[in-house]
PDB file of C-alpha atoms in Angstrom:
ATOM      1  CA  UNK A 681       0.000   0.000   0.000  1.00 53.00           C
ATOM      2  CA  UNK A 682       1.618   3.142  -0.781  1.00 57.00           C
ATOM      3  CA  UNK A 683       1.186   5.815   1.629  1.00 68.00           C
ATOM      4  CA  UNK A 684       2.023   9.578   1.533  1.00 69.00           C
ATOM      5  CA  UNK A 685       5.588  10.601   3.464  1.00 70.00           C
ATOM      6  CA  UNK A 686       5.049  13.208   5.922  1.00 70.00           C
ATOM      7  CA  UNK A 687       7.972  13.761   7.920  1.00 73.00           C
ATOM      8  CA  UNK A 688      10.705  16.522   7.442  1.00 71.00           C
ATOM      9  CA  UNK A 689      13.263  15.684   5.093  1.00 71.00           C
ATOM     10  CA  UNK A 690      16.755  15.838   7.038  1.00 71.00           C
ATOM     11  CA  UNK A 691      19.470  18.407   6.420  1.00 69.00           C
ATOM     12  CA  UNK A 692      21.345  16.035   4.084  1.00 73.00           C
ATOM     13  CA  UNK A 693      18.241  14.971   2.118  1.00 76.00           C
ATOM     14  CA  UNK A 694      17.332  18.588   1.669  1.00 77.00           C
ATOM     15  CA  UNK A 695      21.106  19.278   0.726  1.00 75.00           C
ATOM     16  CA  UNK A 696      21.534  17.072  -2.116  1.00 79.00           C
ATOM     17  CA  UNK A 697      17.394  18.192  -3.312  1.00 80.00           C
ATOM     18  CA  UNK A 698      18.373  21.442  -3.375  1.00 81.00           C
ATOM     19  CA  UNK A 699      21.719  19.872  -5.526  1.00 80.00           C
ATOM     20  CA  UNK A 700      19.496  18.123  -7.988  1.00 79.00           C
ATOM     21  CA  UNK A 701      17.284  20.555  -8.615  1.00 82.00           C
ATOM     22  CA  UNK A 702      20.068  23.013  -9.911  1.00 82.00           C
ATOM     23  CA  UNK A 703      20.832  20.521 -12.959  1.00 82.00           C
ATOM     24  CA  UNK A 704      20.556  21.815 -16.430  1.00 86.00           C
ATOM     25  CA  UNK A 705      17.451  20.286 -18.421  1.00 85.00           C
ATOM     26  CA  UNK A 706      20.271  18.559 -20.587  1.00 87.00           C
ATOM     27  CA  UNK A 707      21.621  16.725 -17.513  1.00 87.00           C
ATOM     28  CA  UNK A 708      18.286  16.019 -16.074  1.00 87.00           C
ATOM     29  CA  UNK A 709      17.072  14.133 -19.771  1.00 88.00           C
ATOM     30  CA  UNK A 710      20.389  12.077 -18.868  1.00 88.00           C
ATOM     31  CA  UNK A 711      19.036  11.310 -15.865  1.00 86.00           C
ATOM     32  CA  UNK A 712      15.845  10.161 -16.481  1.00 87.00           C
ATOM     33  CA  UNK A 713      16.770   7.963 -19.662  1.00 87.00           C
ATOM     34  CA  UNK A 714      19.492   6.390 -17.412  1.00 87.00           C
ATOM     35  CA  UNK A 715      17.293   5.880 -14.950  1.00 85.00           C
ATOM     36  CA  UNK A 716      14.379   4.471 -17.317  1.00 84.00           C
ATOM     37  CA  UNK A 717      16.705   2.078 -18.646  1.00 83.00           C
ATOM     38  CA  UNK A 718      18.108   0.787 -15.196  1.00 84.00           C
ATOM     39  CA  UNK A 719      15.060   0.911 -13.469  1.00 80.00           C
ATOM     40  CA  UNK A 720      13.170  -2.025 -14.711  1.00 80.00           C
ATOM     41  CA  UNK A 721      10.260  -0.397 -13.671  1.00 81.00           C
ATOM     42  CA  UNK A 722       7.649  -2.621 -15.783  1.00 80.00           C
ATOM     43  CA  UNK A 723       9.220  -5.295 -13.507  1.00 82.00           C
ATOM     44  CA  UNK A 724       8.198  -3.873 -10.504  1.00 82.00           C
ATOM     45  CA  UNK A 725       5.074  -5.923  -8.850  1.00 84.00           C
ATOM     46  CA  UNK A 726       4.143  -2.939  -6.897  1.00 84.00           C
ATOM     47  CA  UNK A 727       3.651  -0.466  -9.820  1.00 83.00           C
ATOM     48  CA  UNK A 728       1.973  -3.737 -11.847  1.00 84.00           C
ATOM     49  CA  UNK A 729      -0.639  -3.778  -8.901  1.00 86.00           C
ATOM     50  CA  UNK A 730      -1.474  -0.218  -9.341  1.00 85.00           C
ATOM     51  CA  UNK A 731      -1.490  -0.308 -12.814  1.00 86.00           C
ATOM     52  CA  UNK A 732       1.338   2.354 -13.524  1.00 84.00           C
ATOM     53  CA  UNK A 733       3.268   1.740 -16.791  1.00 82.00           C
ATOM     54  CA  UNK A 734       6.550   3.486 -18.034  1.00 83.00           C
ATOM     55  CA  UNK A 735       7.302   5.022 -21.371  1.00 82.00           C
ATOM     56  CA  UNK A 736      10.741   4.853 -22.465  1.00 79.00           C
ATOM     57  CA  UNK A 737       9.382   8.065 -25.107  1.00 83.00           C
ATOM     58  CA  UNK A 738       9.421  11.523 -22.881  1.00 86.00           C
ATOM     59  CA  UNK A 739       6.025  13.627 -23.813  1.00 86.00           C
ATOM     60  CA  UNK A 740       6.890  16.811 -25.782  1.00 87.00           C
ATOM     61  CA  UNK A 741       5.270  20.026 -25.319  1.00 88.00           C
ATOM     62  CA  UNK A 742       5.184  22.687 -27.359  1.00 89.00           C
ATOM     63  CA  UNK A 743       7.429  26.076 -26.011  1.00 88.00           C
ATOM     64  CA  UNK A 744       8.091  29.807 -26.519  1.00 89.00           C
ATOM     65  CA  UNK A 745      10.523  32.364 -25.694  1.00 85.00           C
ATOM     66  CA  UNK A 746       8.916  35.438 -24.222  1.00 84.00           C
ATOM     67  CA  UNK A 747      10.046  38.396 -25.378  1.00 83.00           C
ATOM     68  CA  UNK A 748      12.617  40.848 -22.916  1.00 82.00           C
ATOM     69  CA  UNK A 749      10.261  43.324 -20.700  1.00 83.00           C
ATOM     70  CA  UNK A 750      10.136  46.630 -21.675  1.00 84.00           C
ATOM     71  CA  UNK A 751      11.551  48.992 -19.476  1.00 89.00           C
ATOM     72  CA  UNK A 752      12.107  52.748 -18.380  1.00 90.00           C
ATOM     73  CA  UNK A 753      14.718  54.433 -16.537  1.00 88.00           C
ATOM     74  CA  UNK A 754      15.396  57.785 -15.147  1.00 88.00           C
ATOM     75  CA  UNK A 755      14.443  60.335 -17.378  1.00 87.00           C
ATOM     76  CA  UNK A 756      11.868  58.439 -18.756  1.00 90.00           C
ATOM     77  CA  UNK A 757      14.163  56.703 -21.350  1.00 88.00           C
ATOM     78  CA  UNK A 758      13.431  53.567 -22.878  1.00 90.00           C
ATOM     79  CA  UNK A 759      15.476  50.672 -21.633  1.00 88.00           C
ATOM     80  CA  UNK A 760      16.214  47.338 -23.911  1.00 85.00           C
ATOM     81  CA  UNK A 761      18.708  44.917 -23.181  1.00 84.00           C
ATOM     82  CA  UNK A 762      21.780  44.083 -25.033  1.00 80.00           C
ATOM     83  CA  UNK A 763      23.485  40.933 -26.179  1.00 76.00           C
ATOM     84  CA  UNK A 764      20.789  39.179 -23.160  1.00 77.00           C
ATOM     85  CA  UNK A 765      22.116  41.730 -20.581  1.00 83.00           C
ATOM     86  CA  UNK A 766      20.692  44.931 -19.082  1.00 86.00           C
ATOM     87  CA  UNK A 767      23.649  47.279 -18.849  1.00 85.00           C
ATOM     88  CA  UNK A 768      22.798  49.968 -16.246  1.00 86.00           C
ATOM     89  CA  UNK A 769      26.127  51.607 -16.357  1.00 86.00           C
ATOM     90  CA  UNK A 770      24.912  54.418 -18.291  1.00 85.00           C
ATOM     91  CA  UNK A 771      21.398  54.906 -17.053  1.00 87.00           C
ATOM     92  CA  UNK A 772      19.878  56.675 -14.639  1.00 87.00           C
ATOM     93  CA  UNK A 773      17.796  55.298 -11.993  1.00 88.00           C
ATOM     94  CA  UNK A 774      13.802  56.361 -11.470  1.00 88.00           C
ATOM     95  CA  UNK A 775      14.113  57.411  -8.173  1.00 88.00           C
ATOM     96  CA  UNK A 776      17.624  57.088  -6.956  1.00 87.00           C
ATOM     97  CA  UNK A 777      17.656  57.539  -2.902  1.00 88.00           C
ATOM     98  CA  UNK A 778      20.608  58.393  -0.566  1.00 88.00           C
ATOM     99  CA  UNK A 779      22.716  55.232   0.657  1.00 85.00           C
ATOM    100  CA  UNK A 780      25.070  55.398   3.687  1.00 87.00           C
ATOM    101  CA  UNK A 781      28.743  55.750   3.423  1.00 89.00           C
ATOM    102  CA  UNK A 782      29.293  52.876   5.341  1.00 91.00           C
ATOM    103  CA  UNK A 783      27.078  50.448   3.938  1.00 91.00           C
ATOM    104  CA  UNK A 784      29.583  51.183   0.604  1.00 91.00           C
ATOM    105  CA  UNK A 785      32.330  51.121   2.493  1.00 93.00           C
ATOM    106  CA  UNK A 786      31.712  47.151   3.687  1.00 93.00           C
ATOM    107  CA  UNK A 787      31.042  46.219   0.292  1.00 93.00           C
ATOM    108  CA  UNK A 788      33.783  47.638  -0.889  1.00 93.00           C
ATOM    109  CA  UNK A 789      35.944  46.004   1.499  1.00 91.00           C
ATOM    110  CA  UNK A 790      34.566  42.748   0.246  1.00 90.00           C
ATOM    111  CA  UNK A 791      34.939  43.144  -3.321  1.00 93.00           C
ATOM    112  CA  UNK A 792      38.342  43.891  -2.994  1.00 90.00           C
ATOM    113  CA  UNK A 793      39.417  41.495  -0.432  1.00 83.00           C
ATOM    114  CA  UNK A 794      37.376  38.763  -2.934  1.00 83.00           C
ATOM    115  CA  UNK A 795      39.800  40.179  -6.274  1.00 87.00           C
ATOM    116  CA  UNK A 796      42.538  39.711  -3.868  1.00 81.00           C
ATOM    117  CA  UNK A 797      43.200  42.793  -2.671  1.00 85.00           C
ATOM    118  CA  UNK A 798      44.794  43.532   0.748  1.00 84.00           C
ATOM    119  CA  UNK A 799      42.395  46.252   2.979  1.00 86.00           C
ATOM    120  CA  UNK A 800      45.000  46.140   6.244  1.00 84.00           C
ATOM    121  CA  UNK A 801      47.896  44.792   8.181  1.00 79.00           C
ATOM    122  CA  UNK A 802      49.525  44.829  11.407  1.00 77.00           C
ATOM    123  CA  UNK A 803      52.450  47.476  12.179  1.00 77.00           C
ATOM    124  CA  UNK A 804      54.015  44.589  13.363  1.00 73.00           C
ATOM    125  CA  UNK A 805      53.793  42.872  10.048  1.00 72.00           C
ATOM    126  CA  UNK A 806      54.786  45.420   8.186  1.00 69.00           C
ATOM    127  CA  UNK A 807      57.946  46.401  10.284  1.00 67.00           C
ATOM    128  CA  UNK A 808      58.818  42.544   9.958  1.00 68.00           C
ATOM    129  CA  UNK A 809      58.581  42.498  13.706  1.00 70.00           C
ATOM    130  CA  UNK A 810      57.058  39.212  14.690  1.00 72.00           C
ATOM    131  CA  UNK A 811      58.975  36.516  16.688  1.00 70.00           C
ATOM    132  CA  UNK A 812      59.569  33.231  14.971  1.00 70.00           C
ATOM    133  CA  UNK A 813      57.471  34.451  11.928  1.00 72.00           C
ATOM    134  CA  UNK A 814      59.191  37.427  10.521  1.00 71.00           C
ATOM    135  CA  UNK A 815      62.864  35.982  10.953  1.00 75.00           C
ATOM    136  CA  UNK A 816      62.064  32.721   8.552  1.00 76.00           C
ATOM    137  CA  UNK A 817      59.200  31.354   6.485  1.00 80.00           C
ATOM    138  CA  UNK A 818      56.178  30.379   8.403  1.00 78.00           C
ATOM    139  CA  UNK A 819      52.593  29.721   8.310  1.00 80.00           C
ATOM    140  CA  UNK A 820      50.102  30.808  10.595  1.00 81.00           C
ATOM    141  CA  UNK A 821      47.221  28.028  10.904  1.00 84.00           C
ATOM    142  CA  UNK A 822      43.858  28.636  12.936  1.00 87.00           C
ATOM    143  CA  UNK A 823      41.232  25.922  13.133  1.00 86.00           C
ATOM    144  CA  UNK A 824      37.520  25.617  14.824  1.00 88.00           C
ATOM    145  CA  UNK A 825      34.577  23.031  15.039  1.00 88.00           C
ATOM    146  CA  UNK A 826      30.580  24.829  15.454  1.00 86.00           C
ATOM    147  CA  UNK A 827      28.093  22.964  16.298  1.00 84.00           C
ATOM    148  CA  UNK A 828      24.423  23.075  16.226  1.00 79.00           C
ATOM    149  CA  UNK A 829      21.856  23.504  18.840  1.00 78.00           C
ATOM    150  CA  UNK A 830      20.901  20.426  21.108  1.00 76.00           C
ATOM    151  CA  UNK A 831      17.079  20.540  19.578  1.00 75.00           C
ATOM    152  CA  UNK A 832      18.703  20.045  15.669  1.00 72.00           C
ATOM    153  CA  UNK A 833      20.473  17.018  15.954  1.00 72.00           C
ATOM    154  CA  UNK A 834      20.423  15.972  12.419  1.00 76.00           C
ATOM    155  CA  UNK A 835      22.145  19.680  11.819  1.00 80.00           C
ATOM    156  CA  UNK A 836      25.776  19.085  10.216  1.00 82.00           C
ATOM    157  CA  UNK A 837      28.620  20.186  12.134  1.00 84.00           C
ATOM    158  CA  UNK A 838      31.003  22.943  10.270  1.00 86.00           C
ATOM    159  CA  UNK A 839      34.850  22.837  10.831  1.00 85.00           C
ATOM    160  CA  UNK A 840      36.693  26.121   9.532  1.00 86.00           C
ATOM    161  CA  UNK A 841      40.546  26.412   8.798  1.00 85.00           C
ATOM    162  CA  UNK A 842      42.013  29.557   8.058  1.00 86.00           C
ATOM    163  CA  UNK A 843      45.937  30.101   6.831  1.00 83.00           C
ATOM    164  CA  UNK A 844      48.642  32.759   6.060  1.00 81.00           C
ATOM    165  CA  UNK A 845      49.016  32.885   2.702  1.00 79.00           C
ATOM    166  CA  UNK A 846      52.150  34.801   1.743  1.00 76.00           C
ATOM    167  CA  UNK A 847      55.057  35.102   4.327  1.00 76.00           C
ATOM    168  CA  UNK A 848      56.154  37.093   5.457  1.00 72.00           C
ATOM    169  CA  UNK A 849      52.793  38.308   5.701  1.00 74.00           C
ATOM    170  CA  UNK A 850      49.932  37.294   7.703  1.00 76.00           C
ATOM    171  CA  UNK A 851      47.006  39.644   6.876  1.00 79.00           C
ATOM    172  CA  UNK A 852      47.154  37.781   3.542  1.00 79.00           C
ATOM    173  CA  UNK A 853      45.154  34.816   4.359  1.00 79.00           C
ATOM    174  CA  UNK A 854      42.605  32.018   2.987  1.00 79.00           C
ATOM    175  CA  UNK A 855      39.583  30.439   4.781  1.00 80.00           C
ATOM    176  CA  UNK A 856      37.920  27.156   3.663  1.00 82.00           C
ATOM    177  CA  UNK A 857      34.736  25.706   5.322  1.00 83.00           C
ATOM    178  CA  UNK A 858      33.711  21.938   5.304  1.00 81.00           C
ATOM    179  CA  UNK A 859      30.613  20.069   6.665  1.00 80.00           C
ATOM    180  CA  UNK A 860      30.762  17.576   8.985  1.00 80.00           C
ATOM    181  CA  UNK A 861      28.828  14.468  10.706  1.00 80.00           C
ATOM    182  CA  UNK A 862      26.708  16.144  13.380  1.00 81.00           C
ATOM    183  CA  UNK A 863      28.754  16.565  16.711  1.00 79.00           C
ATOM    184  CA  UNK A 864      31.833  15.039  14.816  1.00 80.00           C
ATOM    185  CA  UNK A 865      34.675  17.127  17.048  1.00 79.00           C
ATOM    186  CA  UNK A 866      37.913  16.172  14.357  1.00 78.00           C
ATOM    187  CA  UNK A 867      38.586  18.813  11.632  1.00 77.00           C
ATOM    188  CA  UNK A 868      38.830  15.905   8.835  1.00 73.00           C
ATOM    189  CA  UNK A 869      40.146  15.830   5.653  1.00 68.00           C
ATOM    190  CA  UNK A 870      43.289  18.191   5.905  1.00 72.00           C
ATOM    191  CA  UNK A 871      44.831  15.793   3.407  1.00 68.00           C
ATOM    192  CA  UNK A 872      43.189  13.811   1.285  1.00 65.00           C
ATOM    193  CA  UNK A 873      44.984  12.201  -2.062  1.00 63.00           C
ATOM    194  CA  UNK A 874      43.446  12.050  -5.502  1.00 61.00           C
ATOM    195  CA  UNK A 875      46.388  10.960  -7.199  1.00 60.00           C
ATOM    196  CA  UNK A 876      50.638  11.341  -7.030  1.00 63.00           C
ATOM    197  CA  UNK A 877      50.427  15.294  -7.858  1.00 59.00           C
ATOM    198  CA  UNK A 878      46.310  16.258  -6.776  1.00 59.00           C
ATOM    199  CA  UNK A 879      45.443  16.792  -3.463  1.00 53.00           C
ATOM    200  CA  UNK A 880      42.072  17.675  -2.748  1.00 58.00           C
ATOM    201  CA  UNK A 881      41.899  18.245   1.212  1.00 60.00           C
ATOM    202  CA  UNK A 882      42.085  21.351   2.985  1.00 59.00           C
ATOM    203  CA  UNK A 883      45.687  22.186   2.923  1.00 62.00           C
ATOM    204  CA  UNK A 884      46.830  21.296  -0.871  1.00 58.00           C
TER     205      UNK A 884
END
């Protein structure tokens, strides 16, 4: 008897839905005729007793292309879009309002941190003042395991590593997150071998 499933998907199941469902239609045809073919579904005493067949032929529907939105910008100007992109670098907005400094500021401190830009360092660093570090080549390593609350305990725990990146400097740096089993304590794969030359753990 088949029977409707009611209970919350876990954080995993949702995880790897959320996965699937970001598959181009190309990969999800592959899919399905994979899965057709492997399936044996006509085999399947279950489906036979609710008299469910299979077609190994997908249904085609017919399908348009709507046509871009037309738009208006400051000024009133009439705005199309170019090459399948709106370029607003020329354009004037409808009713621009004030933003604050700050708010820029932060962005801007991410964008360039993200392109690889430095924002700040230590006077220390930049004197070449700092014992052990500044006198040879070093790395600066910093590790950390969070955990859910008690209530979520199918929740994934999340180990972080960050590293220096470029001695003699230590503002320079690189942070890489992994998932872990739920309450697992051990930062885990640090290392982990593909082949002679590819590693593909954290520190590689």
């Amino acid at each position: 008897m088949l029977r409707r499933y009611a209970k919350s998907l876990s954080i995993f199941q949702r995880s790897s839905l959320v996965e699937k469902s970001r598959q181009k239609p190309k990969e999800n045809l592959l899919v399905l005729s994979d899965t057709l073919k492997t399936g044996k579904y006509d085999d399947d005493q279950m489906l036979k007793s609710c008299d469910i067949k299979t077609d190994s032929k997908f249904t085609q529907v017919k399908g348009r292309v709507l046509s871009d939105p037309k738009l208006k910008v400051g000024d009133m100007e009439d705005f199309f879009p170019r090459n399948e992109w709106w370029n607003f670098s020329t354009k004037k907005l409808v009713e621009p309002t004030r933003v604050n400094d700050q708010y820029l500021i932060n962005i801007l401190l991410k964008i360039n941190g993200n392109l690889g830009g430095l924002n700040s360092m230590l006077t220390t660093e930049h004197g070449l003042n700092i014992p052990m570090i500044s006198k040879a080549p070093a790395m600066m390593l910093g590790m950390d395991v969070s955990h859910g609350s008690p209530v979520q305990a199918d929740v994934p725990s999340i180990s972080v590593m960050v590293s220096s990146r470029q001695w003699s400097s230590i503002s320079r740096y690189r942070a890489c997150v992994r998932t872990l089993s739920p309450k697992f304590e051990m930062v885990v794969a640090l290392f982990k071998r593909d082949s002679n030359t590819m590693d593909a753990g954290i520190i590689r």
